Coordinates of C-alpha atoms in Angstrom, one line a residue:
Chain G
M50 CA -36.9 -8.9 7.2
R51 CA -35.0 -10.3 4.3
R52 CA -31.4 -9.6 3.7
F53 CA -29.8 -9.2 0.3
E54 CA -26.1 -10.0 -0.3
W55 CA -23.6 -9.1 -3.2
P56 CA -20.1 -10.2 -3.5
V57 CA -17.2 -7.8 -3.8
R58 CA -13.6 -8.4 -4.5
V59 CA -10.9 -6.0 -3.1
Y60 CA -8.5 -4.8 -6.1
Y61 CA -5.4 -2.5 -5.9
E62 CA -7.6 0.6 -6.9
D63 CA -9.4 0.1 -3.5
T64 CA -6.4 0.0 -1.2
D65 CA -4.1 2.6 0.1
A66 CA -0.4 2.9 1.3
G67 CA -1.4 1.5 4.7
G68 CA -2.1 -1.8 2.8
V69 CA -5.8 -1.9 3.5
V70 CA -8.8 -0.6 1.8
Y71 CA -9.1 3.3 1.9
Y72 CA -11.8 4.4 4.3
A73 CA -13.8 6.2 1.7
N74 CA -14.0 3.1 -0.6
Y75 CA -16.0 1.1 1.7
L76 CA -18.8 3.5 0.7
K77 CA -18.4 2.4 -2.9
Y78 CA -19.0 -1.3 -1.8
L79 CA -22.1 -0.2 0.3
E80 CA -23.5 1.6 -2.6
R81 CA -22.9 -1.4 -5.1
G82 CA -24.8 -3.6 -2.6
R83 CA -27.7 -1.0 -2.6
T84 CA -27.6 -0.7 -6.4
E85 CA -27.8 -4.5 -7.1
W86 CA -30.5 -4.9 -4.4
L87 CA -32.6 -2.4 -6.2
R88 CA -31.9 -4.2 -9.6
H89 CA -32.8 -7.5 -7.9
L90 CA -36.2 -5.8 -7.1
G91 CA -36.4 -5.0 -10.9
F92 CA -35.1 -1.5 -11.1
G93 CA -32.1 0.0 -12.8
Q94 CA -31.2 3.4 -11.6
E95 CA -30.3 4.6 -15.2
Q96 CA -33.9 3.6 -16.2
L97 CA -35.4 5.4 -13.0
M98 CA -33.6 8.5 -13.9
R99 CA -34.6 8.5 -17.4
D100 CA -38.2 7.3 -17.2
S101 CA -39.3 8.3 -13.6
G102 CA -37.1 11.5 -13.5
I103 CA -35.8 10.5 -9.9
V104 CA -32.5 9.8 -8.4
F105 CA -31.7 8.3 -4.9
A106 CA -29.2 10.6 -2.9
V107 CA -27.4 9.7 0.3
R108 CA -28.4 12.1 3.1
H109 CA -26.7 10.5 6.1
V110 CA -24.2 7.8 6.9
E111 CA -22.9 6.3 10.0
I112 CA -20.1 3.7 9.6
D113 CA -18.0 1.7 12.1
Y114 CA -14.8 0.4 10.7
L115 CA -14.1 -2.5 12.9
V116 CA -11.6 -4.8 10.9
P117 CA -9.7 -3.6 7.7
A118 CA -10.4 -5.2 4.5
R119 CA -7.2 -6.1 2.7
F120 CA -6.1 -6.5 -1.0
D121 CA -7.4 -9.5 -2.8
D122 CA -10.0 -10.2 -0.1
A123 CA -13.4 -11.7 -1.1
L124 CA -16.2 -9.7 0.8
V125 CA -19.8 -9.8 0.8
V126 CA -21.9 -6.6 1.4
Q127 CA -25.3 -7.1 3.1
V128 CA -28.4 -4.9 2.5
E129 CA -31.3 -4.6 4.9
I130 CA -34.0 -2.0 5.2
A131 CA -34.0 -0.6 8.7
A132 CA -36.8 2.1 8.0
L133 CA -39.0 3.2 5.2
S134 CA -40.7 6.5 4.9
K135 CA -42.6 8.2 2.1
V136 CA -39.5 9.7 0.6
S137 CA -36.7 7.9 2.1
I138 CA -35.2 4.4 2.9
T139 CA -32.8 3.9 5.7
F140 CA -30.5 0.8 5.3
H141 CA -28.6 -1.3 7.6
Q142 CA -25.6 -2.6 5.8
R143 CA -22.6 -4.7 6.7
L144 CA -19.5 -5.7 5.1
L145 CA -18.1 -9.1 5.8
R146 CA -15.0 -11.2 4.9
T147 CA -16.2 -14.6 3.7
P148 CA -17.8 -16.4 5.6
D149 CA -18.8 -14.3 8.6
R150 CA -16.2 -11.8 9.9
V151 CA -17.8 -8.5 10.1
L152 CA -15.5 -5.8 8.8
T153 CA -17.7 -2.7 8.8
E154 CA -21.2 -1.8 9.9
A155 CA -23.3 1.2 8.6
K156 CA -26.5 3.0 8.6
V157 CA -27.2 4.7 5.4
K158 CA -30.2 7.1 4.7
V159 CA -31.1 7.7 1.1
V160 CA -33.8 10.2 -0.2
C161 CA -35.7 9.9 -3.3
L162 CA -35.2 13.1 -5.3
D163 CA -36.5 14.8 -8.4
K164 CA -33.5 14.7 -10.6
E165 CA -33.8 18.2 -11.9
K166 CA -34.7 20.2 -8.8
F167 CA -33.0 17.8 -6.3
R168 CA -36.1 18.1 -4.2
P169 CA -37.5 15.2 -2.2
V170 CA -40.4 13.3 -4.0
A171 CA -42.5 10.1 -3.0
I172 CA -40.8 6.8 -3.8
P173 CA -42.6 5.4 -6.8
V174 CA -45.4 3.0 -6.0
D175 CA -44.0 0.2 -8.0
I176 CA -40.7 0.3 -6.0
R177 CA -42.6 0.4 -2.7
E178 CA -44.6 -2.6 -3.8
A179 CA -41.5 -4.6 -4.9
I180 CA -40.0 -3.7 -1.5
D181 CA -43.2 -5.1 0.3
A182 CA -43.2 -8.1 -2.0
H183 CA -39.6 -9.0 -0.9
Q184 CA -40.0 -8.5 2.8
Chain W
M297 CA 5.4 27.4 -26.6
R298 CA 4.5 28.3 -23.0
R299 CA 4.1 25.7 -20.3
F300 CA 1.6 25.8 -17.6
E301 CA 2.2 24.2 -14.1
W302 CA -0.1 23.4 -11.3
P303 CA 1.0 21.9 -7.8
V304 CA -0.5 18.6 -6.7
R305 CA -0.1 16.9 -3.4
V306 CA -0.3 13.2 -3.0
Y307 CA -2.9 12.0 -0.4
Y308 CA -3.7 8.5 1.1
E309 CA -6.6 8.5 -1.4
D310 CA -4.3 8.3 -4.3
T311 CA -2.0 5.5 -3.1
D312 CA -2.4 1.9 -3.2
A313 CA -1.1 -1.3 -1.2
G314 CA 2.1 -1.1 -3.2
G315 CA 2.8 2.2 -1.3
V316 CA 2.9 4.5 -4.3
V317 CA 0.3 6.2 -6.4
Y318 CA -2.1 3.9 -8.2
Y319 CA -1.5 4.0 -11.8
A320 CA -5.0 5.3 -12.8
N321 CA -4.8 8.1 -10.4
Y322 CA -1.8 9.9 -12.4
L323 CA -4.6 10.6 -15.0
K324 CA -6.5 12.5 -12.5
Y325 CA -3.5 14.8 -11.8
L326 CA -3.0 15.3 -15.5
E327 CA -6.7 16.3 -15.9
R328 CA -6.4 18.7 -13.0
G329 CA -3.6 20.3 -14.8
R330 CA -5.7 20.7 -18.0
T331 CA -8.6 22.0 -16.1
E332 CA -6.5 24.7 -14.2
W333 CA -4.8 25.6 -17.5
L334 CA -8.2 26.1 -19.1
R335 CA -9.3 28.2 -16.1
H336 CA -6.1 30.3 -16.3
L337 CA -7.2 31.0 -19.8
G338 CA -10.5 32.3 -18.5
F339 CA -12.7 29.3 -19.2
G340 CA -14.4 27.2 -16.4
Q341 CA -15.7 23.8 -17.9
E342 CA -18.9 24.0 -15.8
Q343 CA -19.7 27.3 -17.6
L344 CA -18.7 25.9 -21.0
M345 CA -21.1 23.0 -20.5
R346 CA -23.9 25.3 -19.4
D347 CA -23.3 28.3 -21.8
S348 CA -21.7 26.9 -24.9
G349 CA -23.0 23.2 -24.7
I350 CA -19.7 21.5 -25.1
V351 CA -17.5 19.2 -23.1
F352 CA -13.9 18.2 -23.8
A353 CA -13.7 14.3 -23.8
V354 CA -10.3 12.4 -23.8
R355 CA -9.8 10.4 -27.0
H356 CA -6.3 8.9 -26.5
V357 CA -3.8 8.6 -23.8
E358 CA -0.1 7.5 -23.9
I359 CA 1.7 7.4 -20.6
D360 CA 5.1 6.4 -19.5
Y361 CA 5.4 5.6 -15.7
L362 CA 9.0 6.3 -15.1
V363 CA 9.4 6.9 -11.3
P364 CA 6.5 6.2 -8.8
A365 CA 5.1 9.0 -6.8
R366 CA 4.9 8.4 -3.1
F367 CA 2.4 9.3 -0.3
D368 CA 2.9 12.9 0.8
D369 CA 4.9 13.8 -2.2
A370 CA 4.7 17.5 -3.6
L371 CA 4.3 17.2 -7.3
V372 CA 3.9 19.6 -10.3
V373 CA 1.9 18.7 -13.3
Q374 CA 3.0 20.5 -16.6
V375 CA 0.7 21.3 -19.4
E376 CA 1.8 22.3 -23.0
I377 CA -0.1 22.0 -26.2
A378 CA 1.6 19.6 -28.7
A379 CA -0.9 20.0 -31.5
L380 CA -4.2 22.0 -32.2
S381 CA -7.0 21.0 -34.8
K382 CA -10.2 22.4 -35.3
V383 CA -12.0 20.1 -32.9
S384 CA -9.1 18.6 -30.8
I385 CA -6.2 19.5 -28.6
T386 CA -3.3 17.3 -28.1
F387 CA -1.4 18.0 -24.8
H388 CA 2.1 17.0 -23.8
Q389 CA 2.1 16.6 -20.1
R390 CA 4.7 15.6 -17.4
L391 CA 4.3 15.0 -13.7
L392 CA 7.5 16.1 -11.6
R393 CA 8.5 15.7 -8.1
T394 CA 9.7 19.1 -7.0
P395 CA 12.1 20.4 -8.3
D396 CA 12.8 18.6 -11.5
R397 CA 12.5 14.7 -11.2
V398 CA 10.2 13.6 -14.0
L399 CA 7.9 10.8 -12.8
T400 CA 5.5 10.4 -15.6
E401 CA 5.3 11.8 -19.2
A402 CA 2.1 11.6 -21.2
K403 CA 0.4 12.5 -24.5
V404 CA -3.4 13.3 -24.2
K405 CA -5.8 14.1 -26.9
V406 CA -9.0 15.7 -26.2
V407 CA -11.9 16.4 -28.4
C408 CA -14.4 19.2 -28.2
L409 CA -18.0 17.4 -28.2
D410 CA -21.5 18.6 -28.4
K411 CA -22.6 17.6 -24.7
E412 CA -25.9 16.1 -25.9
K413 CA -24.9 14.2 -28.9
F414 CA -21.3 13.6 -28.1
R415 CA -20.4 14.5 -31.5
P416 CA -17.3 16.5 -32.4
V417 CA -17.7 20.3 -32.7
A418 CA -15.3 23.0 -33.4
I419 CA -13.6 24.5 -30.4
P420 CA -15.1 27.9 -29.6
V421 CA -13.3 30.8 -31.1
D422 CA -12.8 32.6 -27.8
I423 CA -10.8 29.6 -26.5
R424 CA -8.8 29.4 -29.7
E425 CA -7.9 33.0 -29.4
A426 CA -7.1 32.7 -25.9
I427 CA -4.9 29.7 -26.7
D428 CA -3.1 31.9 -29.3
A429 CA -2.8 34.8 -27.0
H430 CA -1.0 32.7 -24.4
Q431 CA 1.5 31.1 -26.6
Chain F
M177 CA -10.8 25.8 20.2
R178 CA -9.0 26.7 16.9
R179 CA -10.4 25.8 13.5
F180 CA -8.1 24.9 10.7
E181 CA -9.2 25.4 7.0
W182 CA -8.0 24.0 3.7
P183 CA -9.1 24.9 0.3
V184 CA -10.5 22.2 -2.1
R185 CA -11.6 22.3 -5.8
V186 CA -14.1 20.0 -7.2
Y187 CA -12.8 18.2 -10.4
Y188 CA -14.4 15.9 -13.0
E189 CA -12.9 12.9 -11.0
D190 CA -14.9 13.8 -7.8
T191 CA -18.4 14.0 -9.6
D192 CA -20.7 11.4 -10.8
A193 CA -23.5 10.9 -13.3
G194 CA -25.8 12.9 -11.0
G195 CA -23.8 15.9 -11.9
V196 CA -22.8 16.3 -8.2
V197 CA -19.8 15.1 -6.1
Y198 CA -20.1 11.4 -5.5
Y199 CA -20.9 10.7 -1.7
A200 CA -17.7 8.8 -0.9
N201 CA -15.5 11.4 -2.3
Y202 CA -16.4 13.9 0.5
L203 CA -14.5 11.7 2.7
K204 CA -11.5 12.3 0.6
Y205 CA -11.9 16.1 1.0
L206 CA -12.4 15.5 4.9
E207 CA -9.1 13.5 5.0
R208 CA -7.1 16.0 2.9
G209 CA -8.2 18.6 5.6
R210 CA -7.0 16.4 8.4
T211 CA -3.7 15.6 6.7
E212 CA -3.0 19.3 6.0
W213 CA -3.8 20.1 9.6
L214 CA -1.4 17.5 10.9
R215 CA 1.1 18.9 8.4
H216 CA 0.4 22.4 9.7
L217 CA 1.3 21.1 13.3
G218 CA 4.6 20.0 11.8
F219 CA 3.9 16.2 11.3
G220 CA 3.9 14.6 7.8
Q221 CA 2.2 11.2 7.8
E222 CA 4.8 9.5 5.8
Q223 CA 7.3 10.4 8.3
L224 CA 5.3 9.5 11.1
M225 CA 4.9 6.0 9.5
R226 CA 8.6 5.7 8.8
D227 CA 10.0 7.3 12.0
S228 CA 7.3 6.6 14.7
G229 CA 5.9 3.5 13.3
I230 CA 2.4 4.8 13.5
V231 CA -0.5 5.4 11.2
F232 CA -3.9 7.1 12.0
A233 CA -6.8 4.8 11.0
V234 CA -10.5 6.0 10.9
R235 CA -12.7 4.0 13.2
H236 CA -16.0 5.8 12.9
V237 CA -17.6 8.4 10.7
E238 CA -21.0 10.2 10.9
I239 CA -21.7 12.5 8.0
D240 CA -24.7 14.6 6.9
Y241 CA -25.1 15.5 3.3
L242 CA -26.8 18.8 3.3
V243 CA -26.3 20.5 0.0
P244 CA -24.5 18.9 -3.0
A245 CA -21.1 20.1 -4.2
R246 CA -20.9 20.6 -7.9
F247 CA -18.4 20.4 -10.5
D248 CA -15.9 23.2 -10.5
D249 CA -16.9 24.5 -7.1
A250 CA -14.4 26.2 -4.7
L251 CA -14.8 24.5 -1.4
V252 CA -13.2 24.9 2.1
V253 CA -12.8 22.0 4.5
Q254 CA -12.8 22.7 8.1
V255 CA -11.0 20.8 10.9
E256 CA -11.6 21.2 14.7
I257 CA -10.9 18.8 17.4
A258 CA -14.1 17.6 19.3
A259 CA -12.4 15.2 21.7
L260 CA -9.0 14.0 22.4
S261 CA -8.2 10.6 24.2
K262 CA -4.8 8.9 24.9
V263 CA -5.1 6.9 21.5
S264 CA -7.7 8.7 19.5
I265 CA -8.8 12.0 18.1
T266 CA -12.4 12.9 17.3
F267 CA -12.8 15.6 14.7
H268 CA -15.7 17.9 14.0
Q269 CA -15.5 18.6 10.2
R270 CA -17.4 20.8 7.8
L271 CA -17.3 21.3 4.1
L272 CA -18.4 24.8 2.9
R273 CA -18.9 26.4 -0.5
T274 CA -17.1 29.6 -0.3
P275 CA -17.7 31.9 1.6
D276 CA -20.3 30.1 4.2
R277 CA -22.7 27.7 2.8
V278 CA -22.4 24.4 4.6
L279 CA -22.4 21.4 2.4
T280 CA -21.7 18.6 4.6
E281 CA -21.0 18.2 8.4
A282 CA -19.2 15.3 9.8
K283 CA -17.8 13.7 13.0
V284 CA -14.7 11.5 12.4
K285 CA -12.9 9.4 14.9
V286 CA -9.3 8.4 14.2
V287 CA -7.2 6.0 16.2
C288 CA -3.4 6.0 16.5
L289 CA -2.1 2.4 15.5
D290 CA 1.1 0.5 15.4
K291 CA 1.5 0.4 11.7
E292 CA 2.7 -3.4 11.9
K293 CA 0.1 -4.9 14.3
F294 CA -2.7 -2.5 13.6
R295 CA -3.2 -2.1 17.5
P296 CA -4.0 1.1 19.2
V297 CA -1.0 2.9 20.7
A298 CA -0.7 6.1 22.5
I299 CA -0.5 9.3 20.4
P300 CA 3.2 10.4 20.3
V301 CA 3.9 13.1 23.0
D302 CA 5.2 15.7 20.5
I303 CA 2.0 15.5 18.5
R304 CA -0.2 16.1 21.8
E305 CA 2.0 19.0 22.7
A306 CA 1.5 20.6 19.2
I307 CA -2.1 20.2 19.5
D308 CA -2.2 21.8 22.8
A309 CA 0.0 24.5 21.7
H310 CA -2.4 25.3 18.9
Q311 CA -5.6 25.4 20.9
Chain E
M211 CA -3.5 -17.0 -28.2
R212 CA -6.4 -17.5 -25.8
R213 CA -8.3 -14.6 -24.6
F214 CA -9.6 -14.2 -21.0
E215 CA -12.7 -12.3 -20.3
W216 CA -14.1 -10.8 -17.0
P217 CA -17.6 -9.1 -16.5
V218 CA -17.6 -5.5 -15.0
R219 CA -20.7 -3.5 -14.1
V220 CA -20.7 0.4 -14.2
Y221 CA -21.7 2.0 -10.9
Y222 CA -22.1 5.6 -9.9
E223 CA -18.7 5.5 -8.4
D224 CA -17.2 5.2 -12.0
T225 CA -19.2 7.9 -13.8
D226 CA -18.5 11.6 -13.9
A227 CA -20.7 14.7 -14.4
G228 CA -20.6 14.1 -18.1
G229 CA -22.7 11.2 -17.4
V230 CA -20.3 8.6 -18.6
V231 CA -17.3 6.7 -17.1
Y232 CA -14.5 9.1 -16.0
Y233 CA -11.4 8.4 -18.3
A234 CA -9.2 7.3 -15.5
N235 CA -11.5 4.6 -14.3
Y236 CA -11.4 2.6 -17.3
L237 CA -7.8 1.8 -16.2
K238 CA -9.4 0.2 -13.1
Y239 CA -11.5 -2.0 -15.2
L240 CA -8.4 -3.1 -17.2
E241 CA -6.5 -3.9 -14.0
R242 CA -9.4 -5.9 -12.6
G243 CA -9.2 -8.1 -15.8
R244 CA -5.4 -8.6 -15.6
T245 CA -5.9 -9.5 -11.7
E246 CA -8.6 -11.9 -12.3
W247 CA -6.5 -13.5 -15.4
L248 CA -3.6 -14.0 -13.0
R249 CA -6.0 -15.6 -10.4
H250 CA -7.2 -17.8 -13.1
L251 CA -3.7 -19.0 -13.7
G252 CA -3.5 -19.6 -10.1
F253 CA -1.7 -16.8 -8.7
G254 CA -3.1 -14.1 -6.1
Q255 CA -1.1 -10.9 -6.2
E256 CA -1.3 -10.6 -2.4
Q257 CA 0.3 -14.1 -2.1
L258 CA 2.8 -13.1 -4.7
M259 CA 3.7 -10.0 -2.8
R260 CA 4.1 -11.9 0.5
D261 CA 5.6 -15.2 -0.7
S262 CA 7.6 -14.2 -3.6
G263 CA 8.5 -10.5 -2.9
I264 CA 7.3 -9.3 -6.2
V265 CA 4.7 -6.9 -7.5
F266 CA 3.7 -6.1 -11.2
A267 CA 3.9 -2.4 -11.8
V268 CA 2.5 -0.7 -15.0
R269 CA 5.2 1.0 -17.1
H270 CA 3.3 2.2 -20.1
V271 CA -0.2 2.6 -21.2
E272 CA -1.8 3.4 -24.7
I273 CA -5.5 3.7 -24.7
D274 CA -8.1 4.6 -27.3
Y275 CA -11.5 5.8 -26.0
L276 CA -13.8 5.0 -28.8
V277 CA -17.4 4.8 -27.2
P278 CA -18.2 6.0 -23.7
A279 CA -19.5 3.4 -21.1
R280 CA -22.4 4.6 -19.4
F281 CA -24.0 4.2 -15.8
D282 CA -25.4 0.7 -15.3
D283 CA -23.8 -0.7 -18.3
A284 CA -22.8 -4.4 -18.3
L285 CA -19.3 -4.6 -19.8
V286 CA -16.6 -7.2 -20.4
V287 CA -12.8 -6.6 -20.2
Q288 CA -10.6 -8.8 -22.4
V289 CA -7.0 -9.7 -21.6
E290 CA -4.6 -11.1 -24.1
I291 CA -0.9 -11.3 -24.1
A292 CA 0.8 -9.3 -27.0
A293 CA 4.4 -9.8 -25.7
L294 CA 6.3 -11.6 -23.1
S295 CA 9.9 -10.9 -22.0
K296 CA 12.0 -12.0 -19.1
V297 CA 10.7 -9.1 -16.8
S298 CA 7.6 -7.8 -18.5
I299 CA 4.3 -8.7 -19.9
T300 CA 2.6 -6.5 -22.6
F301 CA -1.3 -7.0 -22.6
H302 CA -3.6 -6.2 -25.4
Q303 CA -6.9 -5.4 -23.6
R304 CA -10.4 -4.3 -24.8
L305 CA -13.5 -3.3 -23.0
L306 CA -16.8 -4.2 -24.7
R307 CA -20.4 -3.5 -24.0
T308 CA -22.2 -6.8 -24.2
P309 CA -22.2 -8.4 -26.6
D310 CA -19.6 -7.0 -29.0
R311 CA -19.4 -3.2 -29.0
V312 CA -15.6 -2.1 -28.4
L313 CA -15.7 0.9 -26.2
T314 CA -11.9 1.2 -25.5
E315 CA -8.8 -0.5 -26.8
A316 CA -5.6 -0.5 -24.8
K317 CA -1.9 -1.7 -24.8
V318 CA -0.5 -2.1 -21.1
K319 CA 3.0 -3.0 -20.3
V320 CA 3.7 -4.2 -16.7
V321 CA 7.1 -5.0 -15.2
C322 CA 7.9 -7.6 -12.6
L323 CA 9.4 -5.7 -9.7
D324 CA 11.3 -6.6 -6.3
K325 CA 8.6 -5.2 -4.0
E326 CA 11.3 -3.5 -1.6
K327 CA 13.7 -2.0 -4.1
F328 CA 11.3 -1.5 -7.0
R329 CA 13.9 -3.0 -9.3
P330 CA 12.8 -5.4 -12.3
V331 CA 13.2 -9.0 -11.5
A332 CA 12.5 -12.2 -13.7
I333 CA 9.0 -13.2 -13.8
P334 CA 8.7 -16.4 -11.5
V335 CA 9.2 -19.6 -13.5
D336 CA 5.8 -21.0 -12.2
I337 CA 3.9 -18.1 -13.7
R338 CA 5.7 -18.3 -17.0
E339 CA 4.8 -22.1 -17.1
A340 CA 1.2 -21.4 -16.4
I341 CA 1.0 -18.7 -19.1
D342 CA 2.6 -21.2 -21.6
A343 CA 0.1 -23.9 -20.4
H344 CA -2.9 -21.6 -21.1
Q345 CA -1.8 -20.5 -24.5

């Protein structure tokens, strides 16, 4: 299964008084990775919201903080699909300090929702096809 | 002219690797103050958006960072009206470390907008009346 | 085992374009709860860093997003100890919309670290005693 | 005077329930621009903190919010020096939606501080020389 990678730089905004990246902010990096993976497949989320009336919402996260990321670090966020159902995608994601030190490891489950009712709906066919085409 | 005050606590999330509150996050404190001032007048912004179709958007900020706020500090954010027009409110705001050390001083201009078109509209009459009643 | 509760208000800063609280920001609420729980036991983290040379760092988070929190919501964050070892505390935390709708449920493991070397050290005796006294 | 530019993408983390970028988050973009400008001159701030014992702290911001940035927008942040003193740099910064729509315009004054005492100190000579060389 193919792995998608996206570079992330640590700025002041991401750090806390402990001198390292604040624990909630790693989730921002993970989401930038998923957003860019989807854009790489050909889908902008703004457009999905407007044209298909769907949003992807996070339902579950498990994350291990192994090594702290520091101010000015050049990182890479990895995106892999661990499981795919009719309405959800479960990602395996890692954040690395270049070239190969794993800082955090996470499992993130997102669900495809109707943007008005916030009810699960089937992932659009063209997204499923793009996912299959890139595996 | 009456001054409204609201307490704010500095958490890890607000600080950066310099050990003090990150400069953008002071604007969050200022907005919490304005939100609670409006709630104190009887208006929730969620309700204003839903029932009156308006949002208040910031058009201009001038802020002086005088003394840094630190992790765990107990702060107070102050809200005063400096000017009021048909479509905008200009606030004078200060952030203090209890009891009276001024950390930041700011002027913030917000404009009342139609939430769909993002065009300026008149501030609702009941808000103007509540502002007058509290001066 | 006793449960600690702390109120949280949802502001604009916490929400995203989906109209609900951004998924990373729930972790901020959870941490405010843990910080206030520790303060309730008599310990400020700024002081712990300065006087005892320790910081508590998050090692693992599991979180279920059940119901989204919305702009202007009045929430309560709950803190309970699920497990306690020599160097770590595992919390069971929930975020509720007043009075009793559970929005998120989480398990958070924090480790006591030497603030310079970022190596695990024993939780200070006075904190352990305060925890025991409050059970 | 030369202008430095850096690309910025708007993610969910940056937006609020109004559907646009939250007003405080524009200041993050501005700072990423200044950080990358300094890196472009050859100076990482982590290194400056460690080796020269200095940090750059923001003292004053004036910002006009002209047009809101939206989710998924591709932006460019511009950095120009408006004034340079012995201890401070005043930047003129703009945020544009590609190719040339100006969204925000700002003046930001930063002061060079001793990182321990938070007192103003002279900007290091090698930074001044690099600034001169790039004008």
